Amino acid sequence: MGNDRITPVDLPEPRYEYGGDDHVFVELAEAMSFTANFKAMAITQQVAEREIDGVVENCPANASYMLRIDPDVAHPDTIIEELREIEAALDVENYEWETRVIDVPVLFEDPWTHETLMEFRDRHQDPDGTDLEYSAELNGFDSVEAFIDAFVAAPHMVTMVGFVPGLPWCFQMVPRERQLEVPKYVEPRTDTPSRAIGFGGAFSVIYPVQGAGGYQLYGRTPIEVLDVDQRLPDFEDSIVYPNPGDILNYRRIDREEYDEIREEVEAGSYEYTDEPVTFSTEEFFEAPDEYNERLVEVIA
């Protein structure tokens, strides 16, 4: 593993649009990049800190963001004017925010996702292999073990939460040339176990509930990312645990540890391992590998 610098990309002028009467949508770029995503998070953080009259909700996405507004309080053009002001003053290459590094234990090649993926080989590019075997070969690795090593070698940042409630989209924090990439299934599955670790494009996800899905399946975590009943102590303030800007550290575990953690989760006594950090875009861009090591050390 090297310590290559990540070069920020030049972004086009933001595109501001109405979303009906009560939404403002802003596209920062057509393609996902750390620069675009960091800018989406930074602007929505600034919006939240300013407590702008008329803004009801704000939601960062991979290369865009959307605000829900109350049109009886503020006109969209007034909101857009302030958004332009925030964007113009922002230096995304030298920006910091308070976030968390979160331990995410994963049982790779688990029996549940393996059973599911084998049921849907007719919808897959490689009907004769597993999702991990296909992903390893596609990315030039000699073995599944080597691919998993690369998958867990660097943390993954939550770039957005959505599609289904509580589903974190995560981008591995490595230079572009080391990004893992795989396509989705040719046709989506009609079933995916809850808490499955999936991967599609260059994004890892944790499926919060059982349901349909199209991402390659690698393993399963014993912890929840969605707790509608808020039984677990870490969900006291929100039914969704991961937030945009959080940093997930996927960690390999065996079946024994999986069962032990799952027993605590089901008993409502499990407490998540996470630590607060100040994330610096400047330090990350300058030396990502070294910076990632320092980030992950806080939960070691």
mmCIF file of N, CA, C and O in Angstrom, residues 102-114 116-117 130-132 135 147-148 151-152 154 156 158 166-172 180 182 185 189 191-200 202-211 213-225 242 248-253 258 272:
data_model
loop_
_atom_site.group_PDB
_atom_site.id
_atom_site.type_symbol
_atom_site.label_atom_id
_atom_site.label_comp_id
_atom_site.label_asym_id
_atom_site.label_seq_id
_atom_site.Cartn_x
_atom_site.Cartn_y
_atom_site.Cartn_z
ATOM 1 N N ILE A 102 -16.423 4.282 13.368
ATOM 2 C CA ILE A 102 -17.308 3.236 13.891
ATOM 3 C C ILE A 102 -16.773 1.852 13.525
ATOM 4 O O ILE A 102 -16.446 1.591 12.366
ATOM 5 N N ASP A 103 -16.686 0.992 14.500
ATOM 6 C CA ASP A 103 -16.288 -0.400 14.283
ATOM 7 C C ASP A 103 -17.472 -1.187 13.734
ATOM 8 O O ASP A 103 -18.554 -1.193 14.335
ATOM 9 N N VAL A 104 -17.278 -1.836 12.566
ATOM 10 C CA VAL A 104 -18.328 -2.656 11.965
ATOM 11 C C VAL A 104 -17.791 -4.079 11.788
ATOM 12 O O VAL A 104 -17.062 -4.367 10.833
ATOM 13 N N PRO A 105 -18.099 -4.970 12.726
ATOM 14 C CA PRO A 105 -17.640 -6.360 12.602
ATOM 15 C C PRO A 105 -18.388 -7.072 11.480
ATOM 16 O O PRO A 105 -19.604 -6.892 11.328
ATOM 17 N N VAL A 106 -17.671 -7.866 10.686
ATOM 18 C CA VAL A 106 -18.276 -8.544 9.534
ATOM 19 C C VAL A 106 -17.819 -10.002 9.489
ATOM 20 O O VAL A 106 -16.626 -10.292 9.560
ATOM 21 N N LEU A 107 -18.792 -10.885 9.357
ATOM 22 C CA LEU A 107 -18.504 -12.289 9.073
ATOM 23 C C LEU A 107 -18.580 -12.452 7.563
ATOM 24 O O LEU A 107 -19.660 -12.502 6.981
ATOM 25 N N PHE A 108 -17.423 -12.475 6.913
ATOM 26 C CA PHE A 108 -17.382 -12.654 5.465
ATOM 27 C C PHE A 108 -17.663 -14.114 5.106
ATOM 28 O O PHE A 108 -17.401 -15.021 5.892
ATOM 29 N N GLU A 109 -18.225 -14.326 3.915
ATOM 30 C CA GLU A 109 -18.588 -15.670 3.444
ATOM 31 C C GLU A 109 -19.477 -16.392 4.465
ATOM 32 O O GLU A 109 -19.309 -17.571 4.737
ATOM 33 N N ASP A 110 -20.409 -15.663 5.018
ATOM 34 C CA ASP A 110 -21.335 -16.215 6.019
ATOM 35 C C ASP A 110 -22.358 -17.132 5.358
ATOM 36 O O ASP A 110 -22.581 -17.055 4.140
ATOM 37 N N PRO A 111 -23.005 -17.988 6.123
ATOM 38 C CA PRO A 111 -23.946 -18.939 5.520
ATOM 39 C C PRO A 111 -25.221 -18.308 4.974
ATOM 40 O O PRO A 111 -25.809 -18.820 4.023
ATOM 41 N N TRP A 112 -25.660 -17.172 5.527
ATOM 42 C CA TRP A 112 -26.947 -16.592 5.136
ATOM 43 C C TRP A 112 -26.866 -15.903 3.776
ATOM 44 O O TRP A 112 -27.696 -16.146 2.910
ATOM 45 N N THR A 113 -25.877 -15.033 3.597
ATOM 46 C CA THR A 113 -25.756 -14.390 2.294
ATOM 47 C C THR A 113 -25.303 -15.398 1.243
ATOM 48 O O THR A 113 -25.676 -15.273 0.069
ATOM 49 N N HIS A 114 -24.510 -16.408 1.661
ATOM 50 C CA HIS A 114 -24.078 -17.424 0.686
ATOM 51 C C HIS A 114 -25.285 -18.192 0.152
ATOM 52 O O HIS A 114 -25.409 -18.409 -1.066
ATOM 53 N N THR A 116 -28.335 -17.147 -0.029
ATOM 54 C CA THR A 116 -29.121 -16.249 -0.874
ATOM 55 C C THR A 116 -28.495 -16.066 -2.246
ATOM 56 O O THR A 116 -29.164 -16.185 -3.273
ATOM 57 N N LEU A 117 -27.205 -15.772 -2.283
ATOM 58 C CA LEU A 117 -26.574 -15.498 -3.582
ATOM 59 C C LEU A 117 -26.558 -16.738 -4.478
ATOM 60 O O LEU A 117 -26.632 -16.625 -5.706
ATOM 61 N N THR A 130 -19.106 -17.476 -6.800
ATOM 62 C CA THR A 130 -19.773 -16.678 -5.770
ATOM 63 C C THR A 130 -19.528 -15.209 -6.070
ATOM 64 O O THR A 130 -18.706 -14.847 -6.915
ATOM 65 N N ASP A 131 -20.224 -14.353 -5.354
ATOM 66 C CA ASP A 131 -20.043 -12.915 -5.574
ATOM 67 C C ASP A 131 -18.614 -12.478 -5.248
ATOM 68 O O ASP A 131 -18.038 -11.627 -5.930
ATOM 69 N N LEU A 132 -18.051 -13.049 -4.189
ATOM 70 C CA LEU A 132 -16.682 -12.705 -3.825
ATOM 71 C C LEU A 132 -15.683 -13.227 -4.856
ATOM 72 O O LEU A 132 -14.714 -12.536 -5.198
ATOM 73 N N SER A 135 -15.923 -10.892 -7.804
ATOM 74 C CA SER A 135 -15.357 -9.576 -7.518
ATOM 75 C C SER A 135 -13.837 -9.626 -7.465
ATOM 76 O O SER A 135 -13.160 -8.707 -7.947
ATOM 77 N N PHE A 147 -8.818 -10.245 -1.923
ATOM 78 C CA PHE A 147 -9.830 -9.221 -2.188
ATOM 79 C C PHE A 147 -10.410 -8.702 -0.879
ATOM 80 O O PHE A 147 -10.574 -7.484 -0.705
ATOM 81 N N ILE A 148 -10.739 -9.603 0.048
ATOM 82 C CA ILE A 148 -11.279 -9.172 1.342
ATOM 83 C C ILE A 148 -10.259 -8.316 2.073
ATOM 84 O O ILE A 148 -10.604 -7.314 2.716
ATOM 85 N N PHE A 151 -10.565 -4.957 0.781
ATOM 86 C CA PHE A 151 -11.845 -4.365 1.173
ATOM 87 C C PHE A 151 -11.774 -3.778 2.586
ATOM 88 O O PHE A 151 -12.374 -2.736 2.869
ATOM 89 N N VAL A 152 -11.053 -4.443 3.480
ATOM 90 C CA VAL A 152 -10.968 -3.981 4.870
ATOM 91 C C VAL A 152 -9.697 -3.194 5.153
ATOM 92 O O VAL A 152 -9.491 -2.736 6.279
ATOM 93 N N ALA A 154 -8.712 -0.254 4.208
ATOM 94 C CA ALA A 154 -8.927 1.174 4.466
ATOM 95 C C ALA A 154 -10.382 1.383 4.849
ATOM 96 O O ALA A 154 -11.266 0.643 4.389
ATOM 97 N N HIS A 156 -14.215 3.072 5.167
ATOM 98 C CA HIS A 156 -15.196 3.510 4.178
ATOM 99 C C HIS A 156 -15.998 4.665 4.785
ATOM 100 O O HIS A 156 -16.531 4.531 5.884
ATOM 101 N N VAL A 158 -19.247 7.122 5.028
ATOM 102 C CA VAL A 158 -20.667 7.184 4.680
ATOM 103 C C VAL A 158 -20.891 8.459 3.879
ATOM 104 O O VAL A 158 -20.762 9.566 4.399
ATOM 105 N N GLY A 166 -32.227 4.022 6.503
ATOM 106 C CA GLY A 166 -31.105 3.504 7.272
ATOM 107 C C GLY A 166 -29.986 2.887 6.482
ATOM 108 O O GLY A 166 -29.013 2.409 7.067
ATOM 109 N N LEU A 167 -30.080 2.874 5.141
ATOM 110 C CA LEU A 167 -29.050 2.223 4.335
ATOM 111 C C LEU A 167 -27.892 3.181 4.077
ATOM 112 O O LEU A 167 -28.066 4.193 3.397
ATOM 113 N N PRO A 168 -26.689 2.897 4.633
ATOM 114 C CA PRO A 168 -25.539 3.769 4.396
ATOM 115 C C PRO A 168 -24.822 3.408 3.098
ATOM 116 O O PRO A 168 -24.519 2.243 2.836
ATOM 117 N N TRP A 169 -24.577 4.405 2.275
ATOM 118 C CA TRP A 169 -23.738 4.256 1.088
ATOM 119 C C TRP A 169 -22.335 4.686 1.491
ATOM 120 O O TRP A 169 -22.142 5.783 2.032
ATOM 121 N N CYS A 170 -21.339 3.850 1.228
ATOM 122 C CA CYS A 170 -19.996 4.105 1.733
ATOM 123 C C CYS A 170 -18.966 3.990 0.617
ATOM 124 O O CYS A 170 -19.017 3.066 -0.202
ATOM 125 N N PHE A 171 -18.020 4.921 0.616
ATOM 126 C CA PHE A 171 -16.978 5.011 -0.408
ATOM 127 C C PHE A 171 -15.644 4.781 0.275
ATOM 128 O O PHE A 171 -15.308 5.491 1.230
ATOM 129 N N GLN A 172 -14.881 3.779 -0.189
ATOM 130 C CA GLN A 172 -13.616 3.493 0.482
ATOM 131 C C GLN A 172 -12.643 4.660 0.318
ATOM 132 O O GLN A 172 -12.504 5.233 -0.755
ATOM 133 N N LEU A 180 -11.965 -0.333 -5.458
ATOM 134 C CA LEU A 180 -12.570 -1.578 -5.921
ATOM 135 C C LEU A 180 -13.852 -1.221 -6.667
ATOM 136 O O LEU A 180 -14.584 -0.321 -6.252
ATOM 137 N N VAL A 182 -17.268 -3.121 -8.878
ATOM 138 C CA VAL A 182 -17.982 -4.280 -9.419
ATOM 139 C C VAL A 182 -19.365 -3.821 -9.878
ATOM 140 O O VAL A 182 -19.934 -2.902 -9.293
ATOM 141 N N TYR A 185 -25.904 -6.942 -9.917
ATOM 142 C CA TYR A 185 -26.432 -8.125 -10.580
ATOM 143 C C TYR A 185 -27.063 -7.729 -11.921
ATOM 144 O O TYR A 185 -27.557 -6.609 -12.070
ATOM 145 N N ARG A 189 -31.996 -9.284 -7.168
ATOM 146 C CA ARG A 189 -32.556 -10.389 -6.392
ATOM 147 C C ARG A 189 -33.900 -9.957 -5.813
ATOM 148 O O ARG A 189 -34.141 -8.769 -5.602
ATOM 149 N N ASP A 191 -34.606 -11.132 -2.868
ATOM 150 C CA ASP A 191 -34.362 -11.312 -1.440
ATOM 151 C C ASP A 191 -32.912 -10.971 -1.114
ATOM 152 O O ASP A 191 -32.000 -11.250 -1.904
ATOM 153 N N THR A 192 -32.722 -10.358 0.028
ATOM 154 C CA THR A 192 -31.405 -10.077 0.593
ATOM 155 C C THR A 192 -31.551 -10.127 2.106
ATOM 156 O O THR A 192 -32.476 -9.505 2.648
ATOM 157 N N PRO A 193 -30.673 -10.828 2.821
ATOM 158 C CA PRO A 193 -30.784 -10.844 4.288
ATOM 159 C C PRO A 193 -30.539 -9.460 4.880
ATOM 160 O O PRO A 193 -29.751 -8.672 4.333
ATOM 161 N N SER A 194 -31.198 -9.153 5.973
ATOM 162 C CA SER A 194 -30.895 -7.915 6.685
ATOM 163 C C SER A 194 -29.455 -7.975 7.187
ATOM 164 O O SER A 194 -28.910 -9.046 7.447
ATOM 165 N N ARG A 195 -28.829 -6.813 7.262
ATOM 166 C CA ARG A 195 -27.460 -6.657 7.760
ATOM 167 C C ARG A 195 -26.419 -7.255 6.816
ATOM 168 O O ARG A 195 -25.269 -7.447 7.198
ATOM 169 N N ALA A 196 -26.820 -7.551 5.572
ATOM 170 C CA ALA A 196 -25.863 -8.042 4.581
ATOM 171 C C ALA A 196 -24.935 -6.908 4.160
ATOM 172 O O ALA A 196 -25.354 -5.758 4.018
ATOM 173 N N ILE A 197 -23.666 -7.239 3.954
ATOM 174 C CA ILE A 197 -22.696 -6.297 3.416
ATOM 175 C C ILE A 197 -22.683 -6.473 1.908
ATOM 176 O O ILE A 197 -22.341 -7.542 1.397
ATOM 177 N N GLY A 198 -23.074 -5.433 1.191
ATOM 178 C CA GLY A 198 -23.126 -5.489 -0.264
ATOM 179 C C GLY A 198 -22.141 -4.522 -0.888
ATOM 180 O O GLY A 198 -21.633 -3.610 -0.222
ATOM 181 N N PHE A 199 -21.894 -4.730 -2.178
ATOM 182 C CA PHE A 199 -20.974 -3.848 -2.895
ATOM 183 C C PHE A 199 -21.436 -3.736 -4.339
ATOM 184 O O PHE A 199 -21.706 -4.742 -4.998
ATOM 185 N N GLY A 200 -21.516 -2.484 -4.830
ATOM 186 C CA GLY A 200 -21.912 -2.245 -6.210
ATOM 187 C C GLY A 200 -21.317 -0.944 -6.704
ATOM 188 O O GLY A 200 -21.271 0.037 -5.960
ATOM 189 N N ALA A 202 -18.658 1.435 -6.871
ATOM 190 C CA ALA A 202 -17.538 1.573 -5.934
ATOM 191 C C ALA A 202 -18.040 1.786 -4.511
ATOM 192 O O ALA A 202 -17.310 2.272 -3.650
ATOM 193 N N PHE A 203 -19.299 1.384 -4.251
ATOM 194 C CA PHE A 203 -19.918 1.648 -2.958
ATOM 195 C C PHE A 203 -20.193 0.370 -2.172
ATOM 196 O O PHE A 203 -20.750 -0.593 -2.715
ATOM 197 N N SER A 204 -19.832 0.388 -0.901
ATOM 198 C CA SER A 204 -20.277 -0.665 0.011
ATOM 199 C C SER A 204 -21.542 -0.179 0.700
ATOM 200 O O SER A 204 -21.747 1.021 0.885
ATOM 201 N N VAL A 205 -22.408 -1.126 1.072
ATOM 202 C CA VAL A 205 -23.645 -0.807 1.771
ATOM 203 C C VAL A 205 -23.894 -1.848 2.849
ATOM 204 O O VAL A 205 -23.347 -2.948 2.803
ATOM 205 N N ILE A 206 -24.721 -1.480 3.816
ATOM 206 C CA ILE A 206 -25.230 -2.430 4.809
ATOM 207 C C ILE A 206 -26.740 -2.425 4.669
ATOM 208 O O ILE A 206 -27.393 -1.405 4.942
ATOM 209 N N TYR A 207 -27.297 -3.538 4.210
ATOM 210 C CA TYR A 207 -28.752 -3.621 4.037
ATOM 211 C C TYR A 207 -29.423 -3.598 5.412
ATOM 212 O O TYR A 207 -29.203 -4.498 6.230
ATOM 213 N N PRO A 208 -30.270 -2.602 5.710
ATOM 214 C CA PRO A 208 -30.853 -2.499 7.045
ATOM 215 C C PRO A 208 -31.963 -3.507 7.313
ATOM 216 O O PRO A 208 -32.185 -3.895 8.463
ATOM 217 N N VAL A 209 -32.664 -3.931 6.266
ATOM 218 C CA VAL A 209 -33.787 -4.856 6.433
ATOM 219 C C VAL A 209 -33.744 -5.893 5.311
ATOM 220 O O VAL A 209 -33.084 -5.707 4.287
ATOM 221 N N GLN A 210 -34.464 -6.971 5.499
ATOM 222 C CA GLN A 210 -34.571 -7.983 4.454
ATOM 223 C C GLN A 210 -35.389 -7.428 3.295
ATOM 224 O O GLN A 210 -36.389 -6.740 3.501
ATOM 225 N N GLY A 211 -34.951 -7.704 2.071
ATOM 226 C CA GLY A 211 -35.694 -7.225 0.919
ATOM 227 C C GLY A 211 -34.935 -7.439 -0.368
ATOM 228 O O GLY A 211 -33.916 -8.136 -0.399
ATOM 229 N N GLY A 213 -32.590 -6.623 -3.698
ATOM 230 C CA GLY A 213 -31.285 -5.970 -3.788
ATOM 231 C C GLY A 213 -30.528 -6.432 -5.013
ATOM 232 O O GLY A 213 -30.819 -7.499 -5.569
ATOM 233 N N GLY A 214 -29.540 -5.645 -5.416
ATOM 234 C CA GLY A 214 -28.770 -6.000 -6.597
ATOM 235 C C GLY A 214 -27.274 -5.926 -6.414
ATOM 236 O O GLY A 214 -26.527 -6.202 -7.347
ATOM 237 N N TYR A 215 -26.813 -5.560 -5.207
ATOM 238 C CA TYR A 215 -25.380 -5.468 -4.979
ATOM 239 C C TYR A 215 -24.780 -6.847 -4.708
ATOM 240 O O TYR A 215 -25.451 -7.739 -4.183
ATOM 241 N N GLN A 216 -23.502 -7.003 -5.046
ATOM 242 C CA GLN A 216 -22.779 -8.238 -4.737
ATOM 243 C C GLN A 216 -22.766 -8.433 -3.218
ATOM 244 O O GLN A 216 -22.595 -7.476 -2.460
ATOM 245 N N LEU A 217 -22.915 -9.677 -2.768
ATOM 246 C CA LEU A 217 -22.994 -9.972 -1.338
ATOM 247 C C LEU A 217 -21.685 -10.584 -0.848
ATOM 248 O O LEU A 217 -21.215 -11.578 -1.391
ATOM 249 N N TYR A 218 -21.121 -9.984 0.214
ATOM 250 C CA TYR A 218 -19.819 -10.422 0.721
ATOM 251 C C TYR A 218 -19.868 -11.035 2.110
ATOM 252 O O TYR A 218 -19.006 -11.840 2.466
ATOM 253 N N GLY A 219 -20.834 -10.608 2.926
ATOM 254 C CA GLY A 219 -20.865 -11.094 4.301
ATOM 255 C C GLY A 219 -22.032 -10.498 5.046
ATOM 256 O O GLY A 219 -22.938 -9.900 4.446
ATOM 257 N N ARG A 220 -21.985 -10.636 6.359
ATOM 258 C CA ARG A 220 -23.083 -10.126 7.186
ATOM 259 C C ARG A 220 -22.516 -9.593 8.501
ATOM 260 O O ARG A 220 -21.612 -10.191 9.088
ATOM 261 N N THR A 221 -23.051 -8.474 8.948
ATOM 262 C CA THR A 221 -22.659 -7.927 10.238
ATOM 263 C C THR A 221 -23.710 -8.279 11.284
ATOM 264 O O THR A 221 -24.918 -8.299 10.969
ATOM 265 N N PRO A 222 -23.306 -8.538 12.523
ATOM 266 C CA PRO A 222 -24.293 -8.832 13.564
ATOM 267 C C PRO A 222 -24.956 -7.588 14.130
ATOM 268 O O PRO A 222 -25.928 -7.695 14.886
ATOM 269 N N ILE A 223 -24.467 -6.393 13.783
ATOM 270 C CA ILE A 223 -25.022 -5.167 14.361
ATOM 271 C C ILE A 223 -26.075 -4.553 13.447
ATOM 272 O O ILE A 223 -26.097 -4.799 12.252
ATOM 273 N N GLU A 224 -26.946 -3.780 14.042
ATOM 274 C CA GLU A 224 -28.022 -3.122 13.302
ATOM 275 C C GLU A 224 -27.595 -1.722 12.868
ATOM 276 O O GLU A 224 -26.825 -1.050 13.556
ATOM 277 N N VAL A 225 -28.123 -1.275 11.732
ATOM 278 C CA VAL A 225 -27.967 0.126 11.335
ATOM 279 C C VAL A 225 -29.302 0.865 11.418
ATOM 280 O O VAL A 225 -29.350 2.083 11.306
ATOM 281 N N PRO A 242 -25.876 5.146 11.362
ATOM 282 C CA PRO A 242 -24.824 5.843 10.620
ATOM 283 C C PRO A 242 -25.323 7.150 10.004
ATOM 284 O O PRO A 242 -26.467 7.237 9.548
ATOM 285 N N LEU A 248 -16.690 4.220 8.603
ATOM 286 C CA LEU A 248 -16.894 2.839 9.011
ATOM 287 C C LEU A 248 -15.609 2.043 8.814
ATOM 288 O O LEU A 248 -15.005 2.087 7.738
ATOM 289 N N ASN A 249 -15.224 1.323 9.849
ATOM 290 C CA ASN A 249 -14.061 0.444 9.756
ATOM 291 C C ASN A 249 -14.556 -1.002 9.769
ATOM 292 O O ASN A 249 -14.877 -1.552 10.819
ATOM 293 N N TYR A 250 -14.672 -1.604 8.572
ATOM 294 C CA TYR A 250 -15.093 -3.003 8.490
ATOM 295 C C TYR A 250 -13.984 -3.888 9.060
ATOM 296 O O TYR A 250 -12.819 -3.772 8.680
ATOM 297 N N ARG A 251 -14.371 -4.790 9.963
ATOM 298 C CA ARG A 251 -13.412 -5.652 10.649
ATOM 299 C C ARG A 251 -13.836 -7.108 10.526
ATOM 300 O O ARG A 251 -14.967 -7.463 10.823
ATOM 301 N N ARG A 252 -12.922 -7.966 10.104
ATOM 302 C CA ARG A 252 -13.220 -9.387 9.938
ATOM 303 C C ARG A 252 -13.387 -10.060 11.295
ATOM 304 O O ARG A 252 -12.596 -9.857 12.205
ATOM 305 N N ILE A 253 -14.443 -10.858 11.420
ATOM 306 C CA ILE A 253 -14.659 -11.650 12.630
ATOM 307 C C ILE A 253 -14.995 -13.081 12.238
ATOM 308 O O ILE A 253 -15.304 -13.365 11.075
ATOM 309 N N TYR A 258 -19.285 -13.434 15.918
ATOM 310 C CA TYR A 258 -20.560 -13.010 15.331
ATOM 311 C C TYR A 258 -21.718 -13.394 16.257
ATOM 312 O O TYR A 258 -22.585 -12.557 16.567
ATOM 313 N N TYR A 272 -22.283 0.074 20.790
ATOM 314 C CA TYR A 272 -21.419 0.202 19.624
ATOM 315 C C TYR A 272 -20.042 0.735 20.014
ATOM 316 O O TYR A 272 -19.908 1.502 20.970
#
